[in-house]
Coordinates of C-alpha atoms and ligand atoms in Angstrom, one line a residue:
M27 CA 30.5 21.6 26.4
N28 CA 28.2 19.8 24.1
Q29 CA 30.1 19.2 20.9
T30 CA 28.3 18.2 17.8
V31 CA 29.9 15.3 15.9
K32 CA 30.0 15.9 12.2
I33 CA 30.8 13.0 10.0
A34 CA 30.2 13.1 6.3
Q35 CA 29.2 9.8 4.8
T36 CA 28.3 9.2 1.1
A37 CA 26.1 6.7 -0.7
D38 CA 24.7 6.4 -4.2
V39 CA 21.2 6.6 -2.9
I40 CA 19.7 7.6 0.5
V41 CA 16.2 6.3 1.2
V42 CA 14.4 8.2 3.9
G43 CA 11.8 5.9 5.4
G44 CA 12.3 2.2 5.9
G45 CA 8.6 1.2 5.7
M46 CA 7.2 -1.1 3.1
V47 CA 7.8 1.0 0.0
G48 CA 11.2 2.4 1.3
G49 CA 12.3 -1.2 2.1
L50 CA 11.6 -2.5 -1.4
T51 CA 13.2 0.6 -3.0
A52 CA 16.4 0.1 -1.0
A53 CA 16.5 -3.6 -1.5
A54 CA 16.1 -3.3 -5.3
F55 CA 18.8 -0.6 -5.6
A56 CA 21.2 -2.7 -3.5
R57 CA 20.5 -5.8 -5.5
C58 CA 21.4 -3.8 -8.6
G59 CA 24.8 -3.0 -7.0
L60 CA 24.3 0.6 -5.7
E61 CA 25.5 1.7 -2.2
V62 CA 22.3 2.5 -0.3
T63 CA 21.7 4.2 3.1
V64 CA 18.3 3.8 4.7
L65 CA 17.1 6.2 7.4
E66 CA 14.2 5.1 9.5
K67 CA 13.0 7.0 12.6
R68 CA 11.7 4.0 14.6
L69 CA 12.6 0.3 14.9
P70 CA 9.9 -1.9 13.2
A71 CA 7.8 -4.0 15.7
P72 CA 9.1 -7.6 15.5
F73 CA 7.0 -10.4 14.0
S74 CA 4.9 -12.2 16.6
V75 CA 3.5 -15.8 16.2
E76 CA 0.7 -15.1 18.7
Q77 CA -0.2 -11.5 17.9
H78 CA -1.4 -10.3 14.4
D79 CA -0.6 -6.8 13.3
I80 CA -3.8 -4.9 13.0
R81 CA -2.7 -3.3 9.7
V82 CA -2.8 -5.8 6.8
S83 CA -2.4 -5.3 3.1
A84 CA -3.9 -7.1 0.1
I85 CA -0.7 -7.7 -1.9
S86 CA -1.1 -8.0 -5.7
Y87 CA 0.6 -10.7 -7.8
A88 CA 2.9 -7.9 -9.2
T89 CA 4.0 -6.9 -5.7
E90 CA 4.6 -10.5 -4.8
R91 CA 6.9 -10.8 -7.8
M92 CA 8.8 -7.7 -6.7
F93 CA 9.4 -9.3 -3.3
E94 CA 10.6 -12.4 -5.0
A95 CA 13.0 -10.5 -7.2
V96 CA 14.7 -8.8 -4.3
G97 CA 14.8 -12.0 -2.3
A98 CA 12.3 -11.1 0.5
W99 CA 9.2 -13.2 -0.3
E100 CA 10.5 -16.5 1.2
A101 CA 11.1 -14.7 4.5
M102 CA 7.6 -13.3 4.5
R103 CA 6.1 -16.7 3.6
A104 CA 8.1 -18.2 6.5
M105 CA 6.4 -15.8 8.8
R106 CA 2.7 -15.7 7.7
V107 CA 0.9 -14.9 4.4
C108 CA -2.6 -15.8 3.4
P109 CA -3.5 -16.4 -0.2
F110 CA -6.9 -15.6 -1.6
R111 CA -8.2 -17.0 -4.9
R112 CA -11.7 -15.4 -5.0
M113 CA -13.1 -12.0 -4.2
L114 CA -16.8 -11.4 -3.9
V115 CA -18.1 -7.8 -4.2
W116 CA -21.7 -6.9 -3.8
D117 CA -24.1 -4.0 -3.3
R118 CA -26.5 -4.3 -0.4
L119 CA -29.2 -2.0 -1.9
S120 CA -29.4 -3.6 -5.4
E121 CA -28.1 -7.1 -4.2
A122 CA -26.1 -7.1 -7.4
S123 CA -22.8 -9.0 -7.0
T124 CA -19.7 -10.0 -8.8
L125 CA -17.3 -12.9 -8.1
F126 CA -13.7 -12.7 -9.2
D127 CA -12.0 -16.1 -9.4
S128 CA -8.3 -16.6 -10.3
K129 CA -9.1 -19.9 -12.1
K130 CA -10.8 -17.9 -14.8
I131 CA -7.5 -16.3 -15.8
D132 CA -5.4 -19.4 -15.1
Q133 CA -3.7 -18.1 -12.0
D134 CA -3.3 -19.9 -8.7
W135 CA -4.4 -16.9 -6.7
L136 CA -5.5 -13.2 -7.0
G137 CA -3.2 -12.1 -4.2
H138 CA -2.2 -12.5 -0.5
I139 CA -3.3 -10.8 2.6
V140 CA -0.1 -10.0 4.5
E141 CA 0.4 -8.1 7.8
N142 CA 2.3 -4.8 7.3
R143 CA 4.7 -5.9 10.0
V144 CA 5.5 -9.1 8.1
I145 CA 6.2 -7.1 4.9
Q146 CA 8.5 -4.7 6.6
S147 CA 10.3 -7.4 8.6
G148 CA 10.8 -9.5 5.4
L149 CA 12.3 -6.6 3.6
W150 CA 14.5 -5.6 6.6
Q151 CA 15.9 -9.2 6.9
C152 CA 16.9 -8.9 3.2
L153 CA 18.4 -5.4 3.7
Q154 CA 20.4 -6.6 6.8
E155 CA 22.0 -9.4 4.6
L156 CA 23.2 -7.0 1.9
P157 CA 26.8 -5.7 2.4
N158 CA 26.1 -2.5 0.4
V159 CA 23.2 -1.4 2.6
R160 CA 23.6 0.8 5.7
L161 CA 20.5 0.8 7.9
M162 CA 20.4 3.8 10.3
C163 CA 17.7 3.5 12.9
P164 CA 16.5 5.4 14.8
A165 CA 17.5 8.3 12.6
S166 CA 15.7 11.5 11.9
L167 CA 16.6 14.1 9.5
Q168 CA 16.9 17.8 10.4
S169 CA 17.6 19.5 7.1
L170 CA 18.1 18.9 3.4
S171 CA 20.1 21.0 1.0
I172 CA 20.6 20.4 -2.7
D173 CA 23.3 21.7 -5.0
D174 CA 24.4 21.0 -8.6
N175 CA 26.2 17.7 -7.8
Q176 CA 24.6 16.3 -4.7
A177 CA 22.0 16.4 -1.9
R178 CA 23.1 16.8 1.7
I179 CA 21.1 15.5 4.7
Q180 CA 21.8 16.6 8.2
L181 CA 20.6 14.2 10.9
D182 CA 19.6 15.1 14.5
C183 CA 22.6 13.1 15.8
G184 CA 25.0 15.4 14.0
F185 CA 25.8 13.1 11.0
T186 CA 25.9 14.6 7.6
L187 CA 25.1 12.3 4.6
T188 CA 25.5 13.1 1.0
A189 CA 24.3 11.4 -2.2
P190 CA 23.4 12.2 -5.8
L191 CA 19.9 11.0 -5.1
I192 CA 17.5 11.1 -2.1
I193 CA 14.3 9.1 -2.1
A194 CA 11.4 10.2 0.0
A195 CA 9.6 7.0 1.2
D196 CA 8.6 8.7 4.5
G197 CA 4.8 8.4 4.2
A198 CA 1.9 10.7 3.7
Q199 CA 3.3 13.4 6.0
S200 CA 6.7 13.3 4.2
L201 CA 9.2 15.7 5.7
V202 CA 11.5 15.3 2.7
R203 CA 8.6 16.4 0.4
E204 CA 8.1 19.5 2.6
L205 CA 11.9 20.3 2.8
A206 CA 12.0 19.9 -1.0
G207 CA 9.3 22.5 -1.3
I208 CA 6.8 20.1 -3.0
D209 CA 3.1 20.9 -2.5
V210 CA 0.1 18.5 -2.5
D211 CA -3.4 18.4 -3.7
G212 CA -5.9 16.5 -1.6
E213 CA -9.1 16.1 0.3
S214 CA -10.2 14.4 3.5
Y215 CA -13.0 11.9 3.4
A216 CA -15.8 12.2 5.9
Q217 CA -15.4 8.5 6.6
H218 CA -12.8 6.8 8.9
A219 CA -11.8 3.1 8.6
L220 CA -12.5 0.9 11.6
V221 CA -10.2 -2.1 11.5
A222 CA -10.6 -5.2 13.8
T223 CA -8.7 -8.5 14.0
V224 CA -11.0 -11.2 15.1
T225 CA -11.1 -15.0 15.7
T226 CA -13.9 -16.9 14.0
E227 CA -15.6 -20.3 14.5
S228 CA -14.4 -21.6 11.2
S229 CA -11.5 -20.6 8.9
Q230 CA -12.1 -18.1 6.1
Q231 CA -11.0 -20.3 3.2
D232 CA -9.6 -18.4 0.3
I233 CA -12.1 -15.6 -0.3
T234 CA -12.2 -11.9 0.5
W235 CA -15.6 -10.2 0.8
Q236 CA -16.5 -6.6 0.1
R237 CA -20.0 -5.2 0.5
F238 CA -21.1 -1.7 -0.3
T239 CA -23.8 -0.3 2.0
P240 CA -25.3 3.2 2.0
E241 CA -23.3 4.0 5.2
G242 CA -20.0 2.8 3.7
P243 CA -18.2 -0.3 2.4
Q244 CA -17.4 -3.3 4.7
A245 CA -14.6 -5.7 4.0
F246 CA -13.8 -9.1 5.5
L247 CA -10.3 -10.4 4.7
P248 CA -9.0 -13.9 5.5
L249 CA -6.0 -14.3 7.7
C250 CA -4.2 -17.6 8.5
G251 CA -6.1 -20.1 10.6
N252 CA -9.3 -19.0 12.3
R253 CA -8.6 -15.3 12.1
A254 CA -9.9 -12.5 9.9
S255 CA -9.5 -8.7 9.4
M256 CA -12.7 -6.7 9.3
V257 CA -12.8 -3.2 7.9
W258 CA -15.8 -0.9 8.1
Y259 CA -15.8 2.6 6.6
Q260 CA -18.1 4.7 8.6
S261 CA -18.5 8.3 9.9
A262 CA -16.0 9.4 12.5
E263 CA -18.7 9.4 15.2
V264 CA -19.8 5.8 14.6
V265 CA -16.2 4.6 14.5
A266 CA -15.5 6.4 17.8
E267 CA -18.6 4.8 19.4
L268 CA -17.7 1.3 18.1
K269 CA -14.2 1.5 19.4
E270 CA -15.5 2.2 22.9
L271 CA -17.9 -0.7 23.1
P272 CA -17.1 -3.6 25.4
E273 CA -15.7 -6.6 23.5
H274 CA -18.9 -8.8 23.5
E275 CA -21.1 -5.8 22.4
F276 CA -18.6 -4.9 19.7
L277 CA -18.6 -8.5 18.3
Q278 CA -22.4 -8.7 18.5
R279 CA -22.7 -5.4 16.6
M280 CA -20.2 -6.4 13.9
Q281 CA -21.9 -9.8 13.5
A282 CA -25.3 -8.1 13.1
E283 CA -24.0 -5.4 10.6
F284 CA -21.8 -7.7 8.5
P285 CA -23.3 -10.2 6.0
D286 CA -25.0 -13.4 7.5
R287 CA -22.9 -15.7 5.4
L288 CA -19.7 -14.9 7.2
A289 CA -18.2 -17.2 9.9
R290 CA -19.4 -16.6 13.5
L291 CA -17.1 -14.2 15.4
L292 CA -15.6 -15.5 18.6
T293 CA -13.1 -13.1 20.1
L294 CA -11.7 -9.7 19.4
E295 CA -7.9 -9.5 19.2
S296 CA -7.4 -5.8 18.4
R297 CA -9.2 -2.9 16.9
G298 CA -8.2 0.6 15.7
S299 CA -9.2 3.3 13.3
F300 CA -7.6 5.4 10.5
P301 CA -8.7 8.7 9.1
L302 CA -9.0 8.7 5.3
H303 CA -8.0 11.1 2.6
W304 CA -6.7 11.2 -1.0
Q305 CA -3.6 13.2 -1.7
Q306 CA -1.2 13.6 -4.7
A307 CA 2.1 15.5 -4.7
K308 CA 2.0 18.3 -7.3
S309 CA 5.4 17.0 -8.5
Y310 CA 7.0 13.7 -7.8
V311 CA 10.6 15.0 -8.4
V312 CA 12.9 17.9 -8.0
P313 CA 16.6 17.7 -8.9
R314 CA 18.1 15.0 -6.6
V315 CA 14.8 14.1 -4.9
A316 CA 12.2 11.6 -5.9
L317 CA 9.0 10.7 -4.0
V318 CA 7.6 7.2 -3.8
G319 CA 4.6 5.5 -2.1
D320 CA 2.5 7.5 0.3
A321 CA 4.9 10.4 0.2
A322 CA 3.8 10.8 -3.5
H323 CA 0.1 9.8 -3.2
S324 CA -2.5 8.4 -0.8
V325 CA -5.7 6.8 -1.9
H326 CA -9.0 5.6 -0.4
P327 CA -8.1 2.1 0.8
L328 CA -11.4 0.5 -0.3
A329 CA -9.7 -1.5 -3.1
G330 CA -6.5 -2.2 -1.2
Q331 CA -4.3 -0.5 -3.8
G332 CA -2.1 1.9 -1.7
V333 CA 0.9 -0.3 -1.1
N334 CA 0.7 -1.9 -4.5
M335 CA 0.8 1.6 -6.2
G336 CA 3.8 2.5 -4.1
M337 CA 5.6 -0.7 -5.0
L338 CA 5.1 0.1 -8.7
D339 CA 6.6 3.5 -8.1
A340 CA 9.6 1.9 -6.5
A341 CA 10.0 -0.5 -9.4
A342 CA 9.6 2.2 -12.1
L343 CA 12.1 4.5 -10.3
V344 CA 14.7 1.8 -9.9
E345 CA 14.4 1.0 -13.6
C346 CA 14.7 4.7 -14.8
V347 CA 17.7 5.3 -12.5
M348 CA 19.5 2.1 -13.4
D349 CA 19.2 2.8 -17.1
R350 CA 20.9 6.1 -16.6
Y351 CA 23.5 4.7 -14.1
H352 CA 24.5 2.0 -16.7
A353 CA 24.8 4.8 -19.3
G354 CA 27.2 6.6 -16.9
A355 CA 24.8 9.6 -16.5
D356 CA 23.9 11.6 -13.4
I357 CA 21.3 9.5 -11.5
G358 CA 19.9 12.4 -9.6
S359 CA 19.4 14.8 -12.5
L360 CA 16.0 16.1 -13.4
R361 CA 16.3 14.4 -16.8
T362 CA 16.6 11.0 -15.1
L363 CA 13.9 11.6 -12.6
R364 CA 11.3 13.2 -15.0
R365 CA 11.0 9.9 -16.9
Y366 CA 10.0 8.2 -13.6
E367 CA 7.5 11.0 -12.9
R368 CA 5.9 10.7 -16.4
W369 CA 5.6 7.0 -16.0
R370 CA 3.9 6.9 -12.6
R371 CA 2.1 10.2 -11.9
G372 CA -0.5 9.8 -14.6
E373 CA -1.2 6.2 -13.7
N374 CA -1.6 7.1 -10.0
K375 CA -3.8 10.0 -10.8
L376 CA -6.2 7.7 -12.7
M377 CA -6.3 5.3 -9.8
I378 CA -7.0 8.1 -7.3
K379 CA -9.9 9.3 -9.5
L380 CA -11.2 5.8 -10.0
L381 CA -11.2 5.0 -6.3
D382 CA -12.7 8.4 -5.5
G383 CA -15.4 7.7 -8.1
I384 CA -16.2 4.3 -6.6
H385 CA -16.4 5.8 -3.1
H386 CA -18.9 8.5 -4.3
T387 CA -21.0 6.1 -6.5
F388 CA -21.5 3.6 -3.7
Q389 CA -21.9 6.2 -1.0
D390 CA -25.3 7.5 0.0
D391 CA -24.7 11.2 0.4
G392 CA -27.8 11.5 2.6
D393 CA -29.8 14.7 1.8
A394 CA -27.4 15.6 -1.0
A395 CA -28.7 12.7 -3.0
G396 CA -32.4 13.0 -3.9
G397 CA -34.8 10.1 -4.5
M398 CA -34.2 10.2 -8.3
E399 CA -30.5 10.5 -8.0
R400 CA -30.4 7.6 -5.5
A401 CA -32.4 5.4 -7.9
V402 CA -30.0 6.3 -10.8
L403 CA -27.0 5.5 -8.6
K404 CA -28.5 2.2 -7.5
T405 CA -29.1 1.2 -11.1
A406 CA -25.6 2.3 -12.1
R407 CA -24.1 0.2 -9.3
A408 CA -26.1 -2.8 -10.3
V409 CA -25.2 -2.5 -14.0
A410 CA -21.5 -2.0 -13.2
L411 CA -21.3 -4.9 -10.8
R412 CA -23.2 -7.3 -13.2
A413 CA -21.1 -6.2 -16.1
A414 CA -17.9 -6.8 -14.1
G415 CA -19.3 -10.3 -13.1
N416 CA -21.0 -11.5 -16.2
V417 CA -19.1 -10.1 -19.2
G418 CA -16.1 -12.4 -19.5
P419 CA -13.6 -9.9 -20.9
I420 CA -14.5 -7.2 -18.4
N421 CA -14.3 -9.7 -15.5
K422 CA -10.9 -10.8 -16.6
L423 CA -9.6 -7.3 -17.2
C424 CA -10.7 -6.2 -13.7
M425 CA -8.9 -9.2 -12.2
R426 CA -5.7 -8.5 -14.2
M427 CA -5.8 -4.9 -13.1
A428 CA -6.2 -5.8 -9.4
M429 CA -3.3 -8.3 -9.8
G430 CA -1.2 -5.5 -11.2
L431 CA -0.7 -7.3 -14.5
E432 CA -2.1 -4.5 -16.8
G433 CA -0.4 -1.3 -17.9
E434 CA 3.3 -0.6 -18.5
L435 CA 5.0 -3.0 -16.1
P436 CA 8.5 -2.3 -14.8
A437 CA 11.0 -5.3 -15.0
L438 CA 10.7 -5.8 -11.2
A439 CA 7.0 -6.3 -11.4
R440 CA 7.7 -9.0 -13.9
G441 CA 10.0 -10.6 -11.4
R442 CA 13.4 -9.4 -12.8
L443 CA 16.0 -6.9 -11.5
P444 CA 16.8 -4.2 -14.1
L445 CA 20.4 -5.2 -14.4
R446 CA 22.7 -4.1 -17.3
E447 CA 22.1 -6.3 -20.4
M448 CA 25.3 -8.3 -21.0
P449 CA 26.7 -8.0 -24.5
A450 CA 26.1 -11.1 -26.6
Ligands
FAD522 C1 -7.3 1.2 6.8 C2 -6.2 1.0 5.7 C3 -6.2 -0.1 5.0 C4 -5.3 -0.3 4.0 N1 -5.2 -1.4 3.2 C5 -4.4 -1.5 2.2 C6 -4.4 -2.7 1.4 O1 -5.1 -3.7 1.6 N2 -3.5 -2.8 0.3 C7 -2.7 -1.8 0.0 O2 -2.0 -1.9 -1.0 N3 -2.7 -0.6 0.8 C8 -3.5 -0.5 1.8 N4 -3.5 0.7 2.6 C9 -2.6 1.8 2.2 C10 -1.2 1.5 2.8 O3 -1.2 1.2 4.2 C11 -0.2 2.6 2.5 O4 -0.3 3.0 1.2 C12 1.2 2.2 2.9 O5 1.4 2.1 4.2 C13 2.2 3.2 2.3 O6 3.5 2.7 2.6 P1 4.8 3.7 2.6 O7 5.9 2.8 2.8 O8 4.8 4.6 1.4 O9 4.5 4.6 3.8 P2 4.4 4.3 5.4 O10 3.8 3.0 5.6 O11 3.7 5.5 6.0 O12 5.9 4.3 5.8 C14 6.7 5.4 6.0 C15 8.0 5.1 6.8 O13 8.8 6.2 6.9 C16 9.2 6.4 8.3 N5 9.4 7.9 8.5 C17 8.5 8.8 8.5 N6 9.1 10.0 8.6 C18 10.4 9.8 8.7 C19 11.6 10.6 8.9 N7 11.5 12.0 8.9 N8 12.8 10.1 9.0 C20 12.9 8.7 8.9 N9 11.9 7.9 8.7 C21 10.6 8.4 8.6 C22 8.0 5.9 9.1 O14 8.5 5.5 10.4 C23 7.6 4.6 8.3 O15 8.4 3.5 8.6 C24 -4.4 0.8 3.6 C25 -4.5 2.0 4.4 C26 -5.4 2.1 5.4 C27 -5.4 3.4 6.2

């Protein structure tokens, strides 16, 4: 007879999803002294010296400081990270452009391009060294129930886990969000993202390129050595066609479509595509459950802000929860969690709207945009880009925003763990 094993285990916090945002959330809580259990449904792919992960993220300065604060940044640097100091953005129709340069705001770099696998591995190395973290992988949850004092999770393997607080870091299709009865607003974009890792004749130096074209934005991101990540936002049909081309034809097409000034493409290492949408949970919290990262929101990736927004969620949540923990209060109560929601939901909503607005302003909507409308949009793009490039304070503000240095920053984003202040 098949007997189900039922073992009850308790923790202060259970983090569902050991991806990038879940990894940081768990490491930060553990560094603050809480007992943390992490549930992840699949083992992360190991770091490979030869093979780059096709998914890369532009990590802001604020996110880097969070990795430093939890002790994961050194491990990531030891694997592979690529700093960029400049970012060139231009519009193909008006030829207006803007250069952002970290020197103008006295910073060494604007950010780093890091493979998602490196981020996750760096955080997992850190989690594995912490005695108050229990990593359960592969583990999949089956049910969630919430009562006045605790939340209870039932796993497929028969385990039962309880904690006063469950954190949903299980991505855009979050099961925890669904089980908690939280709905989402959102919309799919017509475009998909085609992503390719290529080798190039020369190295990419320290600059990222982003060009807006009527068909969709194109980005060229430096990776270590003679490698780069190319992203092209295009209709699903074009993306499907590009993915099927033989390697040499694909490289020829990318070389022809991307700006002349980029290095010559030599080989294709990998390519893939991602559908795009924006999404925001109608609520980030219910009693005993808080959503972070893509479980709470997804954005158009054209400005590389998704992971960075998720990391700020993690930092704000840890700060709100630790404040109440030090005060001896219930860390899973709605009162504790509402402060986190007020802090992050409004900021994330603004970013979703901003990125959606950029997408539509730079997108030629074909027949939807008449000649007059197109001319107005072209002028608006040129004015916006020139203002961002030539008006010193606007240029600096844009850079500080992209680096995550503006707005109400949680302690972790300033490089500090929110530990209890010691009495003088
Ligand atoms: C083409 C593209 C380019 C992008 N570029 C950038 C960029 O440059 N910069 C940037 O900041 N963002 C970028 N993003 C966005 C970024 O990838 C996401 O915001 C980020 O992956 C979200 O991280 P997360 O940890 O919240 O979720 P995920 O990365 O989706 O991780 C969720 C984790 O939860 C696990 N999980 C899921 N369900 C369960 C379950 N039931 N039980 C247990 N575990 C579960 C999954 O296995 C996974 O490990 C890009 C996105 C795309 C599509």
